[in-house]
Amino acid sequence: MQLLANTTSPYVRIARISLIEKGLNIAPTLVDAWADDPRLLQANAASRVPTLILEDGTALTESLLIVQWLEQTRTLPVYESLIGFDPEGVLSRTGIAFGVIDAAVHTIITRKVTAPVLFDETPVGLRRRRTMAEGMQRLETIAAQGLMAADGIPRLDAIAAVTAIDYLDFRFAGESWMPSLPHLASVSLRLRDRRSFSETMPYTPG
């Protein structure tokens, strides 16, 4: 199998963490989605990462679809579920984290074609900022209640929430609108000891 990826995408990180936790440690094949890398474009008409190419050549796109495939093909009792036994709660919390991630990624993408000073204070920019701040505050409250414990295999809600806070730290560190998130930061630090999290931290290739 081949995973077409980059080093910064939170969607790639969610897919990579999930693959590793399910016993598939696939070294990412780095591609440039902005340059319409021919390897990526051939496998994915949208030219987006992550794209997982299976052994038979089938291409799976979108991180949550890759997770769904893992849940259906690598099952109990051999492999732990990433959803667990509270699917409604896990998926609800995962949705909050994905709202944050989507707002953050779209902000970064829009900055690429304009300038932060021209976009961030527009109604759309302010709405995305509010989505990030409010979503993270809700996840912080959930983490404070112990609903995303980092004991045992991490569930999808913890994977998405940690990916969200680490991505915001990577892209928006020092922003005045970022709320204090001590409980989420604690979950992130505990999970960082797992190879799936430590090996997938976002970084800019130097």
PDB file of C-alpha atoms in Angstrom:
ATOM      1  CA  MET A   1       0.000   0.000   0.000  1.00  0.00           C
ATOM      2  CA  GLN A   2       1.015   3.598  -0.561  1.00  0.00           C
ATOM      3  CA  LEU A   3      -0.072   6.705   1.348  1.00  0.00           C
ATOM      4  CA  LEU A   4       0.214   9.940  -0.615  1.00  0.00           C
ATOM      5  CA  ALA A   5       0.660  12.662   1.968  1.00  0.00           C
ATOM      6  CA  ASN A   6       2.370  15.841   3.098  1.00  0.00           C
ATOM      7  CA  THR A   7       3.914  16.830   6.428  1.00  0.00           C
ATOM      8  CA  THR A   8       1.434  19.494   7.578  1.00  0.00           C
ATOM      9  CA  SER A   9      -2.123  18.372   6.758  1.00  0.00           C
ATOM     10  CA  PRO A  10      -4.215  17.514   9.832  1.00  0.00           C
ATOM     11  CA  TYR A  11      -6.293  15.211   7.643  1.00  0.00           C
ATOM     12  CA  VAL A  12      -3.150  13.287   6.718  1.00  0.00           C
ATOM     13  CA  ARG A  13      -2.207  13.069  10.388  1.00  0.00           C
ATOM     14  CA  ILE A  14      -5.593  11.620  11.375  1.00  0.00           C
ATOM     15  CA  ALA A  15      -5.264   8.993   8.648  1.00  0.00           C
ATOM     16  CA  ARG A  16      -1.657   8.161   9.605  1.00  0.00           C
ATOM     17  CA  ILE A  17      -2.433   7.861  13.331  1.00  0.00           C
ATOM     18  CA  SER A  18      -5.399   5.613  12.546  1.00  0.00           C
ATOM     19  CA  LEU A  19      -3.357   3.426  10.196  1.00  0.00           C
ATOM     20  CA  ILE A  20      -0.575   2.979  12.753  1.00  0.00           C
ATOM     21  CA  GLU A  21      -3.021   2.224  15.572  1.00  0.00           C
ATOM     22  CA  LYS A  22      -4.562  -0.435  13.334  1.00  0.00           C
ATOM     23  CA  GLY A  23      -1.163  -2.033  12.713  1.00  0.00           C
ATOM     24  CA  LEU A  24      -0.376  -0.502   9.305  1.00  0.00           C
ATOM     25  CA  ASN A  25       2.802   1.555   9.548  1.00  0.00           C
ATOM     26  CA  ILE A  26       2.966   2.839   5.962  1.00  0.00           C
ATOM     27  CA  ALA A  27       5.779   5.303   5.319  1.00  0.00           C
ATOM     28  CA  PRO A  28       4.162   8.327   3.644  1.00  0.00           C
ATOM     29  CA  THR A  29       4.989   9.165   0.045  1.00  0.00           C
ATOM     30  CA  LEU A  30       5.347  12.944   0.102  1.00  0.00           C
ATOM     31  CA  VAL A  31       3.613  14.803  -2.716  1.00  0.00           C
ATOM     32  CA  ASP A  32       2.864  18.459  -3.458  1.00  0.00           C
ATOM     33  CA  ALA A  33      -0.896  18.850  -3.711  1.00  0.00           C
ATOM     34  CA  TRP A  34      -0.512  22.525  -4.677  1.00  0.00           C
ATOM     35  CA  ALA A  35       1.567  21.621  -7.722  1.00  0.00           C
ATOM     36  CA  ASP A  36      -0.846  18.962  -9.006  1.00  0.00           C
ATOM     37  CA  ASP A  37       1.716  16.229  -8.451  1.00  0.00           C
ATOM     38  CA  PRO A  38       1.015  13.698 -11.242  1.00  0.00           C
ATOM     39  CA  ARG A  39       1.153  10.754  -8.811  1.00  0.00           C
ATOM     40  CA  LEU A  40      -1.547  12.344  -6.679  1.00  0.00           C
ATOM     41  CA  LEU A  41      -3.644  13.557  -9.582  1.00  0.00           C
ATOM     42  CA  GLN A  42      -3.676  10.099 -11.136  1.00  0.00           C
ATOM     43  CA  ALA A  43      -4.967   8.554  -7.924  1.00  0.00           C
ATOM     44  CA  ASN A  44      -7.275  11.371  -6.807  1.00  0.00           C
ATOM     45  CA  ALA A  45      -9.070  13.696  -9.204  1.00  0.00           C
ATOM     46  CA  ALA A  46      -9.373  16.282  -6.424  1.00  0.00           C
ATOM     47  CA  SER A  47      -5.576  16.229  -5.942  1.00  0.00           C
ATOM     48  CA  ARG A  48      -5.980  16.111  -2.164  1.00  0.00           C
ATOM     49  CA  VAL A  49      -4.136  14.369   0.621  1.00  0.00           C
ATOM     50  CA  PRO A  50      -4.396  11.900   2.184  1.00  0.00           C
ATOM     51  CA  THR A  51      -4.885   9.374  -0.577  1.00  0.00           C
ATOM     52  CA  LEU A  52      -4.360   5.718   0.315  1.00  0.00           C
ATOM     53  CA  ILE A  53      -3.639   3.384  -2.590  1.00  0.00           C
ATOM     54  CA  LEU A  54      -4.462  -0.214  -1.712  1.00  0.00           C
ATOM     55  CA  GLU A  55      -2.527  -3.240  -2.937  1.00  0.00           C
ATOM     56  CA  ASP A  56      -5.030  -3.818  -5.755  1.00  0.00           C
ATOM     57  CA  GLY A  57      -4.673  -0.205  -6.923  1.00  0.00           C
ATOM     58  CA  THR A  58      -7.936   1.060  -5.406  1.00  0.00           C
ATOM     59  CA  ALA A  59      -7.530   4.627  -4.158  1.00  0.00           C
ATOM     60  CA  LEU A  60      -9.211   5.657  -0.906  1.00  0.00           C
ATOM     61  CA  THR A  61      -9.526   9.390  -0.338  1.00  0.00           C
ATOM     62  CA  GLU A  62     -10.594  11.574   2.625  1.00  0.00           C
ATOM     63  CA  SER A  63      -9.370  10.786   6.125  1.00  0.00           C
ATOM     64  CA  LEU A  64     -12.713   9.719   7.581  1.00  0.00           C
ATOM     65  CA  LEU A  65     -13.336   7.309   4.700  1.00  0.00           C
ATOM     66  CA  ILE A  66      -9.922   5.772   5.331  1.00  0.00           C
ATOM     67  CA  VAL A  67     -10.867   5.400   9.007  1.00  0.00           C
ATOM     68  CA  GLN A  68     -14.173   3.784   8.000  1.00  0.00           C
ATOM     69  CA  TRP A  69     -12.308   1.304   5.789  1.00  0.00           C
ATOM     70  CA  LEU A  70      -9.971   0.472   8.688  1.00  0.00           C
ATOM     71  CA  GLU A  71     -12.920  -0.061  11.021  1.00  0.00           C
ATOM     72  CA  GLN A  72     -14.522  -2.497   8.583  1.00  0.00           C
ATOM     73  CA  THR A  73     -11.418  -4.443   7.567  1.00  0.00           C
ATOM     74  CA  ARG A  74      -9.310  -4.546  10.739  1.00  0.00           C
ATOM     75  CA  THR A  75     -11.766  -5.547  13.422  1.00  0.00           C
ATOM     76  CA  LEU A  76     -12.040  -7.060  16.894  1.00  0.00           C
ATOM     77  CA  PRO A  77     -10.712  -9.229  18.441  1.00  0.00           C
ATOM     78  CA  VAL A  78      -7.386  -8.693  16.638  1.00  0.00           C
ATOM     79  CA  TYR A  79      -7.621  -4.910  16.278  1.00  0.00           C
ATOM     80  CA  GLU A  80      -9.217  -2.435  18.661  1.00  0.00           C
ATOM     81  CA  SER A  81     -11.993  -0.196  17.372  1.00  0.00           C
ATOM     82  CA  LEU A  82     -11.255   3.511  16.895  1.00  0.00           C
ATOM     83  CA  ILE A  83     -14.924   4.210  17.630  1.00  0.00           C
ATOM     84  CA  GLY A  84     -15.287   2.068  20.736  1.00  0.00           C
ATOM     85  CA  PHE A  85     -18.534   1.270  22.506  1.00  0.00           C
ATOM     86  CA  ASP A  86     -19.952   4.812  22.603  1.00  0.00           C
ATOM     87  CA  PRO A  87     -20.246   5.560  18.880  1.00  0.00           C
ATOM     88  CA  GLU A  88     -22.660   8.473  19.273  1.00  0.00           C
ATOM     89  CA  GLY A  89     -20.462  10.236  21.817  1.00  0.00           C
ATOM     90  CA  VAL A  90     -17.207   9.576  19.971  1.00  0.00           C
ATOM     91  CA  LEU A  91     -18.591  10.681  16.612  1.00  0.00           C
ATOM     92  CA  SER A  92     -20.236  13.773  18.114  1.00  0.00           C
ATOM     93  CA  ARG A  93     -16.946  14.864  19.696  1.00  0.00           C
ATOM     94  CA  THR A  94     -15.049  14.017  16.514  1.00  0.00           C
ATOM     95  CA  GLY A  95     -17.407  16.298  14.595  1.00  0.00           C
ATOM     96  CA  ILE A  96     -16.529  19.241  16.858  1.00  0.00           C
ATOM     97  CA  ALA A  97     -12.831  18.658  16.245  1.00  0.00           C
ATOM     98  CA  PHE A  98     -13.348  18.403  12.492  1.00  0.00           C
ATOM     99  CA  GLY A  99     -15.218  21.712  12.523  1.00  0.00           C
ATOM    100  CA  VAL A 100     -12.147  23.308  14.101  1.00  0.00           C
ATOM    101  CA  ILE A 101      -9.781  21.606  11.658  1.00  0.00           C
ATOM    102  CA  ASP A 102     -11.854  22.617   8.629  1.00  0.00           C
ATOM    103  CA  ALA A 103     -11.957  26.264   9.758  1.00  0.00           C
ATOM    104  CA  ALA A 104      -8.205  26.281  10.398  1.00  0.00           C
ATOM    105  CA  VAL A 105      -7.275  24.646   7.091  1.00  0.00           C
ATOM    106  CA  HIS A 106      -9.575  26.887   5.051  1.00  0.00           C
ATOM    107  CA  THR A 107      -8.091  29.926   6.766  1.00  0.00           C
ATOM    108  CA  ILE A 108      -4.573  28.839   5.812  1.00  0.00           C
ATOM    109  CA  ILE A 109      -5.647  28.052   2.236  1.00  0.00           C
ATOM    110  CA  THR A 110      -7.341  31.447   1.845  1.00  0.00           C
ATOM    111  CA  ARG A 111      -4.220  33.169   3.193  1.00  0.00           C
ATOM    112  CA  LYS A 112      -2.245  31.532   0.395  1.00  0.00           C
ATOM    113  CA  VAL A 113      -4.251  33.394  -2.236  1.00  0.00           C
ATOM    114  CA  THR A 114      -4.609  36.672  -0.354  1.00  0.00           C
ATOM    115  CA  ALA A 115      -2.993  38.139   2.769  1.00  0.00           C
ATOM    116  CA  PRO A 116      -3.902  37.552   6.415  1.00  0.00           C
ATOM    117  CA  VAL A 117      -4.560  41.254   6.962  1.00  0.00           C
ATOM    118  CA  LEU A 118      -7.004  41.230   4.022  1.00  0.00           C
ATOM    119  CA  PHE A 119      -8.842  38.068   5.039  1.00  0.00           C
ATOM    120  CA  ASP A 120      -8.700  37.477   8.781  1.00  0.00           C
ATOM    121  CA  GLU A 121     -10.833  40.487   9.688  1.00  0.00           C
ATOM    122  CA  THR A 122     -13.496  39.879   7.036  1.00  0.00           C
ATOM    123  CA  PRO A 123     -16.857  38.411   8.104  1.00  0.00           C
ATOM    124  CA  VAL A 124     -15.815  34.998   6.768  1.00  0.00           C
ATOM    125  CA  GLY A 125     -12.404  35.168   8.435  1.00  0.00           C
ATOM    126  CA  LEU A 126     -13.919  36.194  11.754  1.00  0.00           C
ATOM    127  CA  ARG A 127     -16.483  33.391  11.526  1.00  0.00           C
ATOM    128  CA  ARG A 128     -13.749  30.825  10.964  1.00  0.00           C
ATOM    129  CA  ARG A 129     -11.790  32.247  13.887  1.00  0.00           C
ATOM    130  CA  ARG A 130     -14.892  32.010  16.070  1.00  0.00           C
ATOM    131  CA  THR A 131     -15.404  28.415  14.941  1.00  0.00           C
ATOM    132  CA  MET A 132     -11.860  27.531  15.964  1.00  0.00           C
ATOM    133  CA  ALA A 133     -12.048  29.263  19.352  1.00  0.00           C
ATOM    134  CA  GLU A 134     -15.548  28.045  20.240  1.00  0.00           C
ATOM    135  CA  GLY A 135     -14.907  24.519  19.021  1.00  0.00           C
ATOM    136  CA  MET A 136     -11.695  24.215  21.004  1.00  0.00           C
ATOM    137  CA  GLN A 137     -13.397  25.599  24.099  1.00  0.00           C
ATOM    138  CA  ARG A 138     -16.075  22.930  23.815  1.00  0.00           C
ATOM    139  CA  LEU A 139     -13.433  20.227  23.405  1.00  0.00           C
ATOM    140  CA  GLU A 140     -11.594  21.636  26.432  1.00  0.00           C
ATOM    141  CA  THR A 141     -14.764  21.287  28.509  1.00  0.00           C
ATOM    142  CA  ILE A 142     -15.182  17.713  27.283  1.00  0.00           C
ATOM    143  CA  ALA A 143     -11.550  16.897  28.098  1.00  0.00           C
ATOM    144  CA  ALA A 144     -11.985  18.392  31.585  1.00  0.00           C
ATOM    145  CA  GLN A 145     -14.853  15.933  32.140  1.00  0.00           C
ATOM    146  CA  GLY A 146     -12.537  13.012  31.316  1.00  0.00           C
ATOM    147  CA  LEU A 147     -14.488  12.000  28.223  1.00  0.00           C
ATOM    148  CA  MET A 148     -11.376  11.769  26.046  1.00  0.00           C
ATOM    149  CA  ALA A 149      -9.128   9.767  28.331  1.00  0.00           C
ATOM    150  CA  ALA A 150      -5.756   8.896  26.861  1.00  0.00           C
ATOM    151  CA  ASP A 151      -5.666   5.452  28.474  1.00  0.00           C
ATOM    152  CA  GLY A 152      -5.486   2.456  26.166  1.00  0.00           C
ATOM    153  CA  ILE A 153      -5.974   2.832  22.420  1.00  0.00           C
ATOM    154  CA  PRO A 154      -7.038   6.381  21.533  1.00  0.00           C
ATOM    155  CA  ARG A 155     -10.484   6.690  20.033  1.00  0.00           C
ATOM    156  CA  LEU A 156     -11.256   8.832  17.011  1.00  0.00           C
ATOM    157  CA  ASP A 157     -12.453  11.772  19.129  1.00  0.00           C
ATOM    158  CA  ALA A 158      -9.119  11.963  20.976  1.00  0.00           C
ATOM    159  CA  ILE A 159      -7.199  11.530  17.711  1.00  0.00           C
ATOM    160  CA  ALA A 160      -9.111  14.384  16.074  1.00  0.00           C
ATOM    161  CA  ALA A 161      -9.000  16.664  19.137  1.00  0.00           C
ATOM    162  CA  VAL A 162      -5.242  16.257  19.626  1.00  0.00           C
ATOM    163  CA  THR A 163      -4.699  16.742  15.901  1.00  0.00           C
ATOM    164  CA  ALA A 164      -6.739  19.958  16.132  1.00  0.00           C
ATOM    165  CA  ILE A 165      -4.851  21.453  19.087  1.00  0.00           C
ATOM    166  CA  ASP A 166      -1.454  20.500  17.656  1.00  0.00           C
ATOM    167  CA  TYR A 167      -2.377  21.994  14.273  1.00  0.00           C
ATOM    168  CA  LEU A 168      -3.549  25.239  15.870  1.00  0.00           C
ATOM    169  CA  ASP A 169      -0.292  25.384  17.839  1.00  0.00           C
ATOM    170  CA  PHE A 170       1.573  24.826  14.566  1.00  0.00           C
ATOM    171  CA  ARG A 171      -0.314  27.432  12.518  1.00  0.00           C
ATOM    172  CA  PHE A 172      -1.721  29.960  14.993  1.00  0.00           C
ATOM    173  CA  ALA A 173       0.661  29.975  17.970  1.00  0.00           C
ATOM    174  CA  GLY A 174       0.510  33.219  19.927  1.00  0.00           C
ATOM    175  CA  GLU A 175      -2.793  34.434  18.502  1.00  0.00           C
ATOM    176  CA  SER A 176      -4.720  36.464  21.087  1.00  0.00           C
ATOM    177  CA  TRP A 177      -8.036  34.807  20.254  1.00  0.00           C
ATOM    178  CA  MET A 178      -6.797  31.291  21.108  1.00  0.00           C
ATOM    179  CA  PRO A 179      -8.397  30.119  24.391  1.00  0.00           C
ATOM    180  CA  SER A 180      -6.459  28.486  27.196  1.00  0.00           C
ATOM    181  CA  LEU A 181      -6.665  24.699  26.756  1.00  0.00           C
ATOM    182  CA  PRO A 182      -4.830  23.034  29.670  1.00  0.00           C
ATOM    183  CA  HIS A 183      -6.860  19.811  29.690  1.00  0.00           C
ATOM    184  CA  LEU A 184      -6.540  19.274  25.941  1.00  0.00           C
ATOM    185  CA  ALA A 185      -2.846  20.095  26.156  1.00  0.00           C
ATOM    186  CA  SER A 186      -2.524  17.414  28.844  1.00  0.00           C
ATOM    187  CA  VAL A 187      -4.233  14.832  26.613  1.00  0.00           C
ATOM    188  CA  SER A 188      -1.930  15.826  23.746  1.00  0.00           C
ATOM    189  CA  LEU A 189       1.182  15.453  25.889  1.00  0.00           C
ATOM    190  CA  ARG A 190       0.123  12.020  27.157  1.00  0.00           C
ATOM    191  CA  LEU A 191      -0.644  10.721  23.689  1.00  0.00           C
ATOM    192  CA  ARG A 192       2.591  12.130  22.273  1.00  0.00           C
ATOM    193  CA  ASP A 193       4.393   9.200  23.898  1.00  0.00           C
ATOM    194  CA  ARG A 194       2.647   6.892  21.426  1.00  0.00           C
ATOM    195  CA  ARG A 195       4.547   6.327  18.190  1.00  0.00           C
ATOM    196  CA  SER A 196       1.449   7.066  16.136  1.00  0.00           C
ATOM    197  CA  PHE A 197       1.338  10.602  17.538  1.00  0.00           C
ATOM    198  CA  SER A 198       5.051  11.367  17.947  1.00  0.00           C
ATOM    199  CA  GLU A 199       5.901  10.339  14.373  1.00  0.00           C
ATOM    200  CA  THR A 200       3.098  12.367  12.805  1.00  0.00           C
ATOM    201  CA  MET A 201       3.563  15.811  14.378  1.00  0.00           C
ATOM    202  CA  PRO A 202       3.122  18.530  11.719  1.00  0.00           C
ATOM    203  CA  TYR A 203       6.274  20.172  10.452  1.00  0.00           C
ATOM    204  CA  THR A 204       7.509  22.239   7.551  1.00  0.00           C
ATOM    205  CA  PRO A 205      10.239  20.422   5.596  1.00  0.00           C
ATOM    206  CA  GLY A 206      13.497  22.284   5.971  1.00  0.00           C
TER     207      GLY A 206
END
